[in-house]
Coordinates of C-alpha atoms and ligand atoms in Angstrom, one line a residue:
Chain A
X1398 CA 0.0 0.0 0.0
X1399 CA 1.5 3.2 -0.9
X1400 CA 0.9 6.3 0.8
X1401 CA -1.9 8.1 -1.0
X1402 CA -4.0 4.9 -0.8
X1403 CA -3.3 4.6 2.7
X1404 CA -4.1 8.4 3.1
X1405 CA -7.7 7.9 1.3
X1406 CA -8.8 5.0 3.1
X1407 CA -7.8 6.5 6.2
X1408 CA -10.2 9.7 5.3
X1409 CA -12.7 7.8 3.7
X1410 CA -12.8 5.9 6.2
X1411 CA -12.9 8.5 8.9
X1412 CA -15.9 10.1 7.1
X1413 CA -17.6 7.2 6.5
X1414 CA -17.5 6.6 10.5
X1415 CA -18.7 10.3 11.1
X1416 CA -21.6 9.7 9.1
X1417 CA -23.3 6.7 10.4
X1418 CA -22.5 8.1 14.3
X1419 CA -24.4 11.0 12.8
X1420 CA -27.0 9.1 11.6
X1421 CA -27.3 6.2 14.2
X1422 CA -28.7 9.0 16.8
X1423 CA -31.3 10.1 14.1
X1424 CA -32.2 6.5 13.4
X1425 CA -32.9 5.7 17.4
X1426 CA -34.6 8.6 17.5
X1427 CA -37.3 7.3 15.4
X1428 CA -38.4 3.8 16.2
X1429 CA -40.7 4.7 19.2
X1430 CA -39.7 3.8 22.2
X1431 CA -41.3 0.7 23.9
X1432 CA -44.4 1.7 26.3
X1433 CA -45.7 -0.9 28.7
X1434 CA -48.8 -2.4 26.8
X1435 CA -52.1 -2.4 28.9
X1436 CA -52.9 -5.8 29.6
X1437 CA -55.9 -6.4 31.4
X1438 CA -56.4 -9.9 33.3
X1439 CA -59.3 -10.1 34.4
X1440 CA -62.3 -7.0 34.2
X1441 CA -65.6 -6.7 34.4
X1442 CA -67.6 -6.9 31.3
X1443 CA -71.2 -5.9 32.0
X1444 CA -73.8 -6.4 34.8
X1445 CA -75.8 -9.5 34.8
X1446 CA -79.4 -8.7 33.0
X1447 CA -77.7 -5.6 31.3
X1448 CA -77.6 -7.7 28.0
X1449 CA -81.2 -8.8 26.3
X1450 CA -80.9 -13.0 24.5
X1451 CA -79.4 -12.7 21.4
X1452 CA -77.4 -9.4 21.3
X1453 CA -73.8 -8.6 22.3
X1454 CA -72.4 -5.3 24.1
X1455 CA -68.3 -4.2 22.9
X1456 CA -65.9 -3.0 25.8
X1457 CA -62.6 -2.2 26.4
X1458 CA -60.2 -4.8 27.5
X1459 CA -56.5 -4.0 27.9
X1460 CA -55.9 -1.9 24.9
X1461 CA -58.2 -3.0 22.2
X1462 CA -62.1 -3.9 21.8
X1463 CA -63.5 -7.4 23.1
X1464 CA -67.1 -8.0 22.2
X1465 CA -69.8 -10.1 24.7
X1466 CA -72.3 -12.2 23.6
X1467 CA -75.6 -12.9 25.3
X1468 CA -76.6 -15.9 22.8
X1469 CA -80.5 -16.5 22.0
X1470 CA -80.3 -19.5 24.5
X1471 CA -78.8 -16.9 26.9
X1472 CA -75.4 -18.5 27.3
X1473 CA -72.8 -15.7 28.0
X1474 CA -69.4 -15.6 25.4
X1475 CA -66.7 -13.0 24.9
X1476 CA -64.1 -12.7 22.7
X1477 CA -61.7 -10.7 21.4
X1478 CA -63.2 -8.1 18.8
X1479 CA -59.8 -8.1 16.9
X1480 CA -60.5 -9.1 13.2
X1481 CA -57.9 -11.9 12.7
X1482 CA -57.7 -10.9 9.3
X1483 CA -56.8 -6.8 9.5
X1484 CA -57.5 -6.2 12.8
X1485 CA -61.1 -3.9 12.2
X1486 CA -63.5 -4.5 15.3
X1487 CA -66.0 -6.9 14.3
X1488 CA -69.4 -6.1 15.0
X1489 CA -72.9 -8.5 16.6
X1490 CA -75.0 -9.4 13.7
X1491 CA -78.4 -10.4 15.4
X1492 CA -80.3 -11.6 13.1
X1493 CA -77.8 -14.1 11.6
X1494 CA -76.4 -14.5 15.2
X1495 CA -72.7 -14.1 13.7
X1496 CA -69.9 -11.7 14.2
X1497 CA -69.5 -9.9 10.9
X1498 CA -66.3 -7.9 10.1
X1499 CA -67.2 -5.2 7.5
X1500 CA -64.0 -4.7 6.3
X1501 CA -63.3 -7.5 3.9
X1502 CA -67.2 -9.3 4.7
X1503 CA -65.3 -11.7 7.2
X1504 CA -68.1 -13.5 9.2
X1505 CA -67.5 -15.2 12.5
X1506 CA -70.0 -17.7 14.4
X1507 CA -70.7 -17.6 17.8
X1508 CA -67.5 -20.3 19.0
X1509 CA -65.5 -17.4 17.0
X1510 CA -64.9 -20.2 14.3
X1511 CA -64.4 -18.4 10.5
X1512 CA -67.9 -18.9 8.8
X1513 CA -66.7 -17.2 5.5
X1514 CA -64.4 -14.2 4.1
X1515 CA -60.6 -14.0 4.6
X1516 CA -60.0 -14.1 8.2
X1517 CA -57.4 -16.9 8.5
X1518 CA -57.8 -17.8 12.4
X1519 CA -60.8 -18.1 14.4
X1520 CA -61.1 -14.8 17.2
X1521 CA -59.4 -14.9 20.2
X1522 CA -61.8 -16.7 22.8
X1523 CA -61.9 -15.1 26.4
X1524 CA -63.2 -17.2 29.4
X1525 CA -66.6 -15.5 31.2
X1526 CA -68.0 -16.5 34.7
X1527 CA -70.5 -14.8 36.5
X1528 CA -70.5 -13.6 40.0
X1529 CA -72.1 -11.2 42.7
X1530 CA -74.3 -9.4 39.7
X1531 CA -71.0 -9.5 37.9
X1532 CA -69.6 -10.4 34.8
X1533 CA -66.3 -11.2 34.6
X1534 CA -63.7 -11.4 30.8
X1535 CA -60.6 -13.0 31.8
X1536 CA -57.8 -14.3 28.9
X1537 CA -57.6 -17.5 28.6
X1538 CA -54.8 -19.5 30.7
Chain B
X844 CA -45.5 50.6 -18.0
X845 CA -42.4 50.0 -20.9
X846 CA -40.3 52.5 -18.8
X847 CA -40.6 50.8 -15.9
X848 CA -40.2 47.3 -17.1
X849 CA -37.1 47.8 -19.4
X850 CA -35.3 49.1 -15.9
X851 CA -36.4 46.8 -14.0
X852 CA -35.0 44.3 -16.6
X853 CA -31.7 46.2 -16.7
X854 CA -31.2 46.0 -13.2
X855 CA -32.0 42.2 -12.6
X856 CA -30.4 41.2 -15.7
X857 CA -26.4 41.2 -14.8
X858 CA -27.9 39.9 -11.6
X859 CA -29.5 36.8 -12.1
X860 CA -28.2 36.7 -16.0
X861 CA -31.8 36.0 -17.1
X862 CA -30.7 36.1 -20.5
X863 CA -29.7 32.1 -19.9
X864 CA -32.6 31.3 -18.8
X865 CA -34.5 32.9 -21.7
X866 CA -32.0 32.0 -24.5
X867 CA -32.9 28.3 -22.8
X868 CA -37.0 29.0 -23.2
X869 CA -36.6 30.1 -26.4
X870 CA -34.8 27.4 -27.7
X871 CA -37.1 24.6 -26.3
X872 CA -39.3 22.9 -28.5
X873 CA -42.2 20.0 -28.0
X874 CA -42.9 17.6 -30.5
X875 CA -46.9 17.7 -32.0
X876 CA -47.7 14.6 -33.2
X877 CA -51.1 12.1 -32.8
X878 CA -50.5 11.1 -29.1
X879 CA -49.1 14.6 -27.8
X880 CA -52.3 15.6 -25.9
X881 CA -50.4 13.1 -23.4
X882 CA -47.9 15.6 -22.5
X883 CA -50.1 17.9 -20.5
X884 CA -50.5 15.5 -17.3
X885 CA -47.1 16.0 -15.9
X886 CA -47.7 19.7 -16.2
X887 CA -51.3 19.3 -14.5
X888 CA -49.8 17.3 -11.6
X889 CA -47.0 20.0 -11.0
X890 CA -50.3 22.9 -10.8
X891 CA -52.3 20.2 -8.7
X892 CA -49.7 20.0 -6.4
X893 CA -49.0 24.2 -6.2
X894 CA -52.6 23.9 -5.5
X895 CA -51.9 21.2 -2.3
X896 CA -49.0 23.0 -0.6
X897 CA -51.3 26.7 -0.8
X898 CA -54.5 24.7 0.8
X899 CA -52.5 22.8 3.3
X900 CA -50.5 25.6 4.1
X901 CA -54.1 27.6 5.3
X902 CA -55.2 24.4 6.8
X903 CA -52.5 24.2 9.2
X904 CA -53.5 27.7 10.8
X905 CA -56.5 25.9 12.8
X906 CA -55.4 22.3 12.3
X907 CA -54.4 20.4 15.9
X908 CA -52.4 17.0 15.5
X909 CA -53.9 15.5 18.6
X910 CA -56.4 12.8 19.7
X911 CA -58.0 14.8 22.0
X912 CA -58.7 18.2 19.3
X913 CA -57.7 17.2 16.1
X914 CA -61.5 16.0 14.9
X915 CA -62.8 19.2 16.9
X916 CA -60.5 21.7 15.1
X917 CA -61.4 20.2 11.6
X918 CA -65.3 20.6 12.2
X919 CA -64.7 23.9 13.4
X920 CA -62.5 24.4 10.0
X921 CA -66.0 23.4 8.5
X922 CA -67.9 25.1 10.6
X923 CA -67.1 28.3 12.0
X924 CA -64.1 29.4 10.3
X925 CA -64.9 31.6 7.3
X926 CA -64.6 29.9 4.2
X927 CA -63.2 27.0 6.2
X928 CA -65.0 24.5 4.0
X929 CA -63.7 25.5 0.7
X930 CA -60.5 25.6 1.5
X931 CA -60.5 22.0 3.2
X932 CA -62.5 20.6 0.5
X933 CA -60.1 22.0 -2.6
X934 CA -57.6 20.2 -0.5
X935 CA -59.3 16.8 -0.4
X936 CA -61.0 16.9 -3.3
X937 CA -57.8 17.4 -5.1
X938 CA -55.6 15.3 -3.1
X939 CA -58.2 12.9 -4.7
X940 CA -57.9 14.4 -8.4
X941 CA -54.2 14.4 -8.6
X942 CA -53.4 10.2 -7.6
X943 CA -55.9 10.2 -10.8
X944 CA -53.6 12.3 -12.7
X945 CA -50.7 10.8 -11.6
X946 CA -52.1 7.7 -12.6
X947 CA -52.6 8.7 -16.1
X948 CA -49.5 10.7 -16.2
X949 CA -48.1 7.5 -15.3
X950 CA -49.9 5.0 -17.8
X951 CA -49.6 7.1 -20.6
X952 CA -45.6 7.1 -20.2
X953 CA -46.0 4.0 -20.1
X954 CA -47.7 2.9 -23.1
X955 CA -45.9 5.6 -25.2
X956 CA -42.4 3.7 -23.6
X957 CA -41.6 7.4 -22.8
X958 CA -39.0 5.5 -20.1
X959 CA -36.6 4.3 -22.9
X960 CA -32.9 5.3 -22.5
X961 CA -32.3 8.3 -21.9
X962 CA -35.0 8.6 -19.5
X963 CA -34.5 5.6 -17.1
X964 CA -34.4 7.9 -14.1
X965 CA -37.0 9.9 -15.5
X966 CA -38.8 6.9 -15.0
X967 CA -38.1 6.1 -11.7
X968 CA -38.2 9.2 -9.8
X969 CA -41.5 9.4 -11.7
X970 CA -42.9 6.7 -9.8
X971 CA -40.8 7.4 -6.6
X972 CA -43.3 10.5 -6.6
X973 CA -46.4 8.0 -7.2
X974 CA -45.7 6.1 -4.4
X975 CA -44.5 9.1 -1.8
X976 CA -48.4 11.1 -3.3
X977 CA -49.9 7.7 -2.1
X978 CA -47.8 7.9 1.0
X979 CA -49.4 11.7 1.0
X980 CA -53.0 10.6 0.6
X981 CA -52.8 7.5 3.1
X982 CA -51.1 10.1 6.2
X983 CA -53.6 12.8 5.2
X984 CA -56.9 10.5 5.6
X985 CA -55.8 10.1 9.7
X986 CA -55.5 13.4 9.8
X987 CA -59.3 14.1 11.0
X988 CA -59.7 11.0 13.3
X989 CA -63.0 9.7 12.4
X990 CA -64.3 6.9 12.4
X991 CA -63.5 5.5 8.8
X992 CA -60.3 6.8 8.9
X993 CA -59.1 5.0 11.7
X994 CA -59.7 2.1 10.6
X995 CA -59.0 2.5 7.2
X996 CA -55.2 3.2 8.8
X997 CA -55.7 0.3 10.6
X998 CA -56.2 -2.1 8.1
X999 CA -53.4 -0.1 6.0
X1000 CA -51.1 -0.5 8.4
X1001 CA -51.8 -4.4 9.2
X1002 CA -50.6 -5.0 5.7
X1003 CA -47.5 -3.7 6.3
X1004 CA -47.4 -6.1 9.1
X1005 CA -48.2 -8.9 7.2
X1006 CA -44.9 -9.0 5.5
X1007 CA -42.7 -12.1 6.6
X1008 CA -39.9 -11.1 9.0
X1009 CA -39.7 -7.8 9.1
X1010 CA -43.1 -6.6 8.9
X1011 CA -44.1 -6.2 12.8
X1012 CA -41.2 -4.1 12.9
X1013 CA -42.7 -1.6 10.2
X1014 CA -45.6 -1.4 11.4
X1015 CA -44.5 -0.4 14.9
X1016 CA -42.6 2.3 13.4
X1017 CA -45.2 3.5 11.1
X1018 CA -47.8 3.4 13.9
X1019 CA -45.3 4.7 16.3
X1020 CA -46.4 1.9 19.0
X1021 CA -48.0 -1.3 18.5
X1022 CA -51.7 0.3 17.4
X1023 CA -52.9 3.1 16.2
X1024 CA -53.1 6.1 18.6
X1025 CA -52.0 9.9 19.0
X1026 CA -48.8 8.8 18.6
X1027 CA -49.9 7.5 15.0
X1028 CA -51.6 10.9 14.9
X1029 CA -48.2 12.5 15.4
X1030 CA -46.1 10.6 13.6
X1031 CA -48.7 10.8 10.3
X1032 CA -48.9 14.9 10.6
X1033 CA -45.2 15.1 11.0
X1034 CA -45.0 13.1 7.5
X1035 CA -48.0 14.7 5.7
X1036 CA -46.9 18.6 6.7
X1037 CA -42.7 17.8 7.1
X1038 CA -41.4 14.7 5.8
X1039 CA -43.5 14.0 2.7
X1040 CA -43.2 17.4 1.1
X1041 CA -39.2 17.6 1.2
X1042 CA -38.9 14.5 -0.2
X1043 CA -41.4 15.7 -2.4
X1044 CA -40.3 18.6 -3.8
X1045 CA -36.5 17.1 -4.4
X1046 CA -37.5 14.5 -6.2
X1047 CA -39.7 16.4 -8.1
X1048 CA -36.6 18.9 -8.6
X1049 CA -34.9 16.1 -10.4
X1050 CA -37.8 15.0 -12.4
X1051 CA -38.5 18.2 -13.8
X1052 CA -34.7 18.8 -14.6
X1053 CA -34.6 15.9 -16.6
X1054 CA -37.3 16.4 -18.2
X1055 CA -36.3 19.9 -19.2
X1056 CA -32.7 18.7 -20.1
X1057 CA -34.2 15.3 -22.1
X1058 CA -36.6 17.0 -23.7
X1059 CA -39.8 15.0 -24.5
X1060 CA -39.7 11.8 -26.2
X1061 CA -41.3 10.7 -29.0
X1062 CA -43.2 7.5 -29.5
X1063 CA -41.5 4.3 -31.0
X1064 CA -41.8 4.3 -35.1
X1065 CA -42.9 8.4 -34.8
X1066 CA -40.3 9.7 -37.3
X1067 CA -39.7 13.7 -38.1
X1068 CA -42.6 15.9 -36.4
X1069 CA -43.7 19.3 -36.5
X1070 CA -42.4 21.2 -33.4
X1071 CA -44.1 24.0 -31.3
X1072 CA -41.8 25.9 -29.0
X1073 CA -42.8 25.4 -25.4
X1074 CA -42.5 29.3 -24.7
X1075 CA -45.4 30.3 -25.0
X1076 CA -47.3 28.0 -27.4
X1077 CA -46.8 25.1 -25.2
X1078 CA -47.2 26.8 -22.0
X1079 CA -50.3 28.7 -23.2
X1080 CA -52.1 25.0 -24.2
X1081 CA -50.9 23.9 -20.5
X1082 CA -52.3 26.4 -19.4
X1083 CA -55.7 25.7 -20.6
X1084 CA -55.6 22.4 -19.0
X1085 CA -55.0 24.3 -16.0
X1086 CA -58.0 26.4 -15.8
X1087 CA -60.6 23.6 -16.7
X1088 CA -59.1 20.9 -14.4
X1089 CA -59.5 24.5 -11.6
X1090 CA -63.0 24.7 -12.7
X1091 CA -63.6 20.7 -12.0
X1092 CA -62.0 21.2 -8.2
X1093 CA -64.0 24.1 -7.9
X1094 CA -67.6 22.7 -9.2
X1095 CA -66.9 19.2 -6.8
X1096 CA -65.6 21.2 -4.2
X1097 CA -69.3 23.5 -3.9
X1098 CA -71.5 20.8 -4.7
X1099 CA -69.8 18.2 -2.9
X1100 CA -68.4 19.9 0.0
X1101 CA -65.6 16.9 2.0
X1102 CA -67.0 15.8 5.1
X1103 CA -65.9 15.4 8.6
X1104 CA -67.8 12.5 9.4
X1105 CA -68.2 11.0 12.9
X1106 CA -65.1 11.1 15.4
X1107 CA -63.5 7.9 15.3
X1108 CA -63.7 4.9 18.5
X1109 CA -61.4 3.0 18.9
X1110 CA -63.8 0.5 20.7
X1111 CA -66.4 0.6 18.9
X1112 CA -67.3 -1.6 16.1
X1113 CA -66.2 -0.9 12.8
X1114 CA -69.0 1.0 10.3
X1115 CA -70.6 -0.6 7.7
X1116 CA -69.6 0.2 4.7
X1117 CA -66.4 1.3 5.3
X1118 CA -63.5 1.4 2.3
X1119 CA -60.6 3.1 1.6
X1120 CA -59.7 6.3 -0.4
X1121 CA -60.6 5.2 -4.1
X1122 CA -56.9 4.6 -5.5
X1123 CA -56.9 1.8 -2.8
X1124 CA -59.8 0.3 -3.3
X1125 CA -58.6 -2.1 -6.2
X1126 CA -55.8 -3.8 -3.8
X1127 CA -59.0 -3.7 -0.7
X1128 CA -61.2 -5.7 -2.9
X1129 CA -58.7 -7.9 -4.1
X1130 CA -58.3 -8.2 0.0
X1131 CA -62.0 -9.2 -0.1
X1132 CA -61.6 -11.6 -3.0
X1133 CA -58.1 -13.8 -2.1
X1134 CA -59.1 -17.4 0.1
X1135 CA -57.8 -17.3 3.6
X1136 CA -55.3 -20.1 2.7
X1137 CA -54.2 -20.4 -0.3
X1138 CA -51.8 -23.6 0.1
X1139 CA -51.1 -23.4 3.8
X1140 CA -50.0 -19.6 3.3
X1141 CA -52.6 -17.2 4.3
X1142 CA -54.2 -15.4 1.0
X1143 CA -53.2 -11.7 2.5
X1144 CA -49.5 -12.0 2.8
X1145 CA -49.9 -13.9 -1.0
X1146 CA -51.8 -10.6 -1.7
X1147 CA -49.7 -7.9 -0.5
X1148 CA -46.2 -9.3 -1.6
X1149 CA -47.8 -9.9 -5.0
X1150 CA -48.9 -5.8 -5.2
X1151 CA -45.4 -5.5 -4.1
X1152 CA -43.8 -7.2 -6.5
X1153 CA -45.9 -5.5 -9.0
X1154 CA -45.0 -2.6 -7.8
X1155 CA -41.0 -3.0 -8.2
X1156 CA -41.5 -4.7 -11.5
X1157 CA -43.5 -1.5 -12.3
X1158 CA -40.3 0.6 -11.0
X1159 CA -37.9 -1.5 -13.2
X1160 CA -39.9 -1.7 -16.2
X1161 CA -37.2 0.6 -18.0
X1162 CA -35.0 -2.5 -18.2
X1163 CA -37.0 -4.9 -18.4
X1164 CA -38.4 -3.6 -21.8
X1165 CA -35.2 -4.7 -24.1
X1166 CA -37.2 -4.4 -27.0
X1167 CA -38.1 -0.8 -26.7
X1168 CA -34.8 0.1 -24.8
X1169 CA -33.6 -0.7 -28.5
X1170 CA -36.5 1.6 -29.9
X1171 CA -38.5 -1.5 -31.4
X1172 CA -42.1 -2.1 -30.6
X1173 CA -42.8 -4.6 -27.5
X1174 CA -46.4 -5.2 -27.5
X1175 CA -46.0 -7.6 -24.6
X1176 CA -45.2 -5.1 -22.4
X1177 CA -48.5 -3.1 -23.9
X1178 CA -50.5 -6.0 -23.3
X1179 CA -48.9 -6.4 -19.8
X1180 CA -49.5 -2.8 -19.1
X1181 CA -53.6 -2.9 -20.3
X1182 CA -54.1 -6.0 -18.5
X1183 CA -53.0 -4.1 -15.2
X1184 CA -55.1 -1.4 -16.0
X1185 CA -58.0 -3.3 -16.4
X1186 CA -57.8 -5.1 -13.6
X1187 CA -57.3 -2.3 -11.8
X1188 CA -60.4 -0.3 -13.4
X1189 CA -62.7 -3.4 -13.0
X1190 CA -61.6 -3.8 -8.9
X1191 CA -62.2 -0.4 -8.6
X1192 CA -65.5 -0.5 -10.1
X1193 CA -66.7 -2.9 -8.0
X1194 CA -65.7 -1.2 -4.8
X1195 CA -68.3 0.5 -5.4
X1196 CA -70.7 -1.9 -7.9
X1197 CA -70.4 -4.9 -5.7
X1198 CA -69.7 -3.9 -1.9
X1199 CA -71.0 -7.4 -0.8
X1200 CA -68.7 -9.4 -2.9
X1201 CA -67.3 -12.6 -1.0
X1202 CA -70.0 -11.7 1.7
Ligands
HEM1721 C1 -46.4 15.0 -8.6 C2 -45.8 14.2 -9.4 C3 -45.3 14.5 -10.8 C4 -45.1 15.7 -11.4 C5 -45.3 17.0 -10.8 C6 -44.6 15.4 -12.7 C7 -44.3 16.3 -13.6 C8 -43.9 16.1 -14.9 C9 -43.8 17.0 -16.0 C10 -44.2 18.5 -15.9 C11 -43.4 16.4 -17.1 C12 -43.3 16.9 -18.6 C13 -44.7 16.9 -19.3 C14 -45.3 15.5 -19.5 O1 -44.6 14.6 -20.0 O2 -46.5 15.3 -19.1 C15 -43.2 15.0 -16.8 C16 -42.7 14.0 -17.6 C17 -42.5 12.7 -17.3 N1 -43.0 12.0 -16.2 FE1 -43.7 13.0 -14.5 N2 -44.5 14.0 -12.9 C18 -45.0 13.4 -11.7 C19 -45.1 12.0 -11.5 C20 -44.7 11.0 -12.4 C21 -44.9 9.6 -12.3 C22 -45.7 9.0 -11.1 C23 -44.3 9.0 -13.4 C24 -44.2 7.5 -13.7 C25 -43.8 6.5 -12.9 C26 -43.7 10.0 -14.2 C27 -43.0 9.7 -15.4 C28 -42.6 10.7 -16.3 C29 -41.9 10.5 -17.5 C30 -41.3 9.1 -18.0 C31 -41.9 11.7 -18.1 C32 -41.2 12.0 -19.5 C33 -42.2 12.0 -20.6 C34 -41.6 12.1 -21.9 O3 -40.4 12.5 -22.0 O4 -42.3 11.8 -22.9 N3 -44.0 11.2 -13.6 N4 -43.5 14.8 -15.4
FES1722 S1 -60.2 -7.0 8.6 FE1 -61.8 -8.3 9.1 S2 -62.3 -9.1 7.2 FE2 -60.5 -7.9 6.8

């Protein structure tokens, strides 16, 4: 190696170094920081006789939307209101006792089992019990 | 008047040298030939877009980036500020009209293979400001917070995060945290109002240079043409593209006025009915359309790399077309290039034809 390629490397490489400790700062500075996600355990869902057979009431649970489900036989289901296709919030359908997703017509039934459209997972199912005039959504252990 | 002008052209003149730039105007010359009416697009885009930066510009005087005020300010845009409405809806209602152009613009490079060597780059930065004007119209539409926007982002977003490996990671960037929020709200205003337009304008900067430089090209198999001289023959007939495509924004914008619609929930169900900005809606309904599994893979992520690789192939197409990069025809890059716009004119149609398709 003679001296003027020693001489460029050693600037271009000096440069080259300044630059990406420039831009490694400006890079950090962008991906958001991590924030401790909300995640409920257990919450309650609704009061017991709030929800009429065969209709469903949406509520908050951790961070996103969970839906519950008074069935037409009056059995009590939640689930997570996550499409599993693009993540819209799906929405009680009572007179074809589905979920329906409007987005991209994704259509749930009432286990949370994909009737029809793209969703390629069935919804997230949540556990329910009910007690003291309480409902109760818990995740699944 | 003569007076006046003829000093004010002394003084400027060993100043800024004008005499360049007009020697330059005077020389420059269009070809006129059977497919010329092409040629006006770019120049509409470029007056669409002066028209974008003026109304967004005014828009950020009452405009607030936040969860909390952001849907408030814009209805009090609409509402109470004085010609509040007008000015929003030129900006929407343009936004709207210029992907359209673009698109056209786009196409009818395309099918006149105005990307042949020398104008490779033309090409390119040319769609490099398709997909950042997308980028525009997909970071505007949050910018309200209602309802169908937000979950229009949401499902937007998603796609990115379909993408194998490194797709979560996009998404949390885009979104600025793992959902959409204010922090989404921020992060989309800072790239609509800061980000977007420098890019923007740079890239348009080059565009615009080599187009000026090149000069514009003439079809495969078009031999000697008559030639007008872009100053001010050429600029007068841009001109008068100009003023009826102003008197379209203007009509829609009166008798359409954009609306605010409802603030958005994000725990509340999703509206029926819901669908994206119109130059989205062909890949949304393709979305509607794919199986959930096609082969064990799930039909979205087929769906999205395939727009993907559509896209770059779309990017490249300067060499892949050897034929015409050697000025001979190469219909089977026509017949690619119809096909695509056909398919995209017929999803598009039934976004709105066939909402329940699939359903
Ligand atoms: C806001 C965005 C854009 C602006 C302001 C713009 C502006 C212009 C202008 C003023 C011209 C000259 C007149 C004409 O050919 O119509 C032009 C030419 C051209 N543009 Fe664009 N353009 C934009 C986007 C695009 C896109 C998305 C593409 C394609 C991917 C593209 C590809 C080209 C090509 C290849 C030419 C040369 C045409 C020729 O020489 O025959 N441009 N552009
Ligand atoms: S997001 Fe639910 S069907 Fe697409």
């Amino acid at each position: 190696m003679n001296r003027r390629t020693f001489v460029n490397l050693f600037l271009g490489g000096s440069f080259l170094g300044t630059v990406v400790s420039f831009l490694y700062p400006v890079i950090r500075y962008l991906i958001p920081p991590r924030q401790a996600e909300a995640v409920a355990k257990r919450i309650i869902a609704a009061k017991v006789g709030e929800l009429a057979p065969n209709s469903a009431k949406l509520f908050r649970f951790g961070s996103s939307a969970a839906v519950l489900i008074n069935t037409s036989d009056g059995e009590l289901r939640a689930f997570s209101a996550t499409c599993t296709h693009l993540t819209c919030t799906v929405r009680y359908e009572g007179d074809t006792e589905t979920l329906f997703c409007p987005c991209h017509n994704g259509r749930f039934d009432l286990a949370g089992n994909v009737i029809s459209g793209p969703p390629p997972r069935p919804l997230e199912a949540y556990e329910v019990e009910v007690s003291g005039g309480d409902i109760f959504v818990s995740r699944k252990a | 008047m003569n007076k006046w002008w003829e000093k004010m052209q002394a003084y400027l003149e060993p100043r800024f040298q004008l005499s360049a730039i007009r020697d330059f105007a005077q020389k420059k010359k269009v070809p006129e030939h059977k497919h010329s009416f092409w040629y006006f697009f770019g120049g509409i885009c470029l007056f669409l877009f002066v028209i974008q930066i003026l109304t967004g510009v005014l828009l950020l005087l009452y405009y607030t980036p936040s969860v909390d005020a952001a849907h408030e300010s814009v209805q009090f845009i609409m509402s109470q500020v004085k010609f509040g409405w007008l000015i929003r809806s030129v900006h929407s209602w343009t936004a709207n009209i210029l992907v359209g152009v673009l698109f056209i613009h786009m196409f009818s490079a395309f099918f006149l293979k105005a990307y042949r060597p020398p104008r490779e780059l033309t090409w390119i930065t040319g769609f490099l400001l398709l997909v950042l004007f997308l980028a525009f119209g997909f970071s505007g539409y949050l910018l309200p917070w209602n309802e169908l926007s937000f979950f229009a982002t949401r499902v937007g977003t998603d796609i990115a995060g379909v993408i194998p490996l490194v797709g979560k990671a996009i998404k949390t960037f885009i979104l600025g945290g793992p959902e959409v929020s204010g922090a989404t709200l921020t992060r989309f205003f800072w790239l609509h109002v800061a980000v977007l337009p420098a890019f923007a304008l740079l890239i348009m900067g080059i565009h615009i240079i080599l187009v000026q430089s090149l000069g514009m090209s003439k079809p495969i198999g078009i031999g000697e043409t008559k030639e007008i001289f872009f100053f001010p023959d050429f600029i007068l007939k841009d001109s008068v593209g100009w003023l009826l495509i102003l008197a379209v924004v203007g009509a829609v914008c009166v008798f359409l006025p954009w609306e605010a619609g409802p603030k958005a929930d994000p725990f509340a169900s999703t509206p029926l009915g819901i669908k994206p900005e119109w130059y989205f809606t062909f890949m949304f309904t393709t979305l509607k359309l794919v199986p959930a599994h096609i082969f064990t893979i799930e039909g979205e992520v087929l769906a999205v790399l395939g727009f993907m690789l559509g896209g770059l192939l779309l990017m490249l197409v300067p060499f892949l077309d050897r034929r015409a990069a050697h000025e001979k025809r190469s219909p089977v890059f026509s017949a690619i290039g119809l096909a695509v716009v056909l398919y995209i004119i017929i999803m598009t149609a039934l976004t709105y034809l066939a909402p329940n398709i699939g359903k």
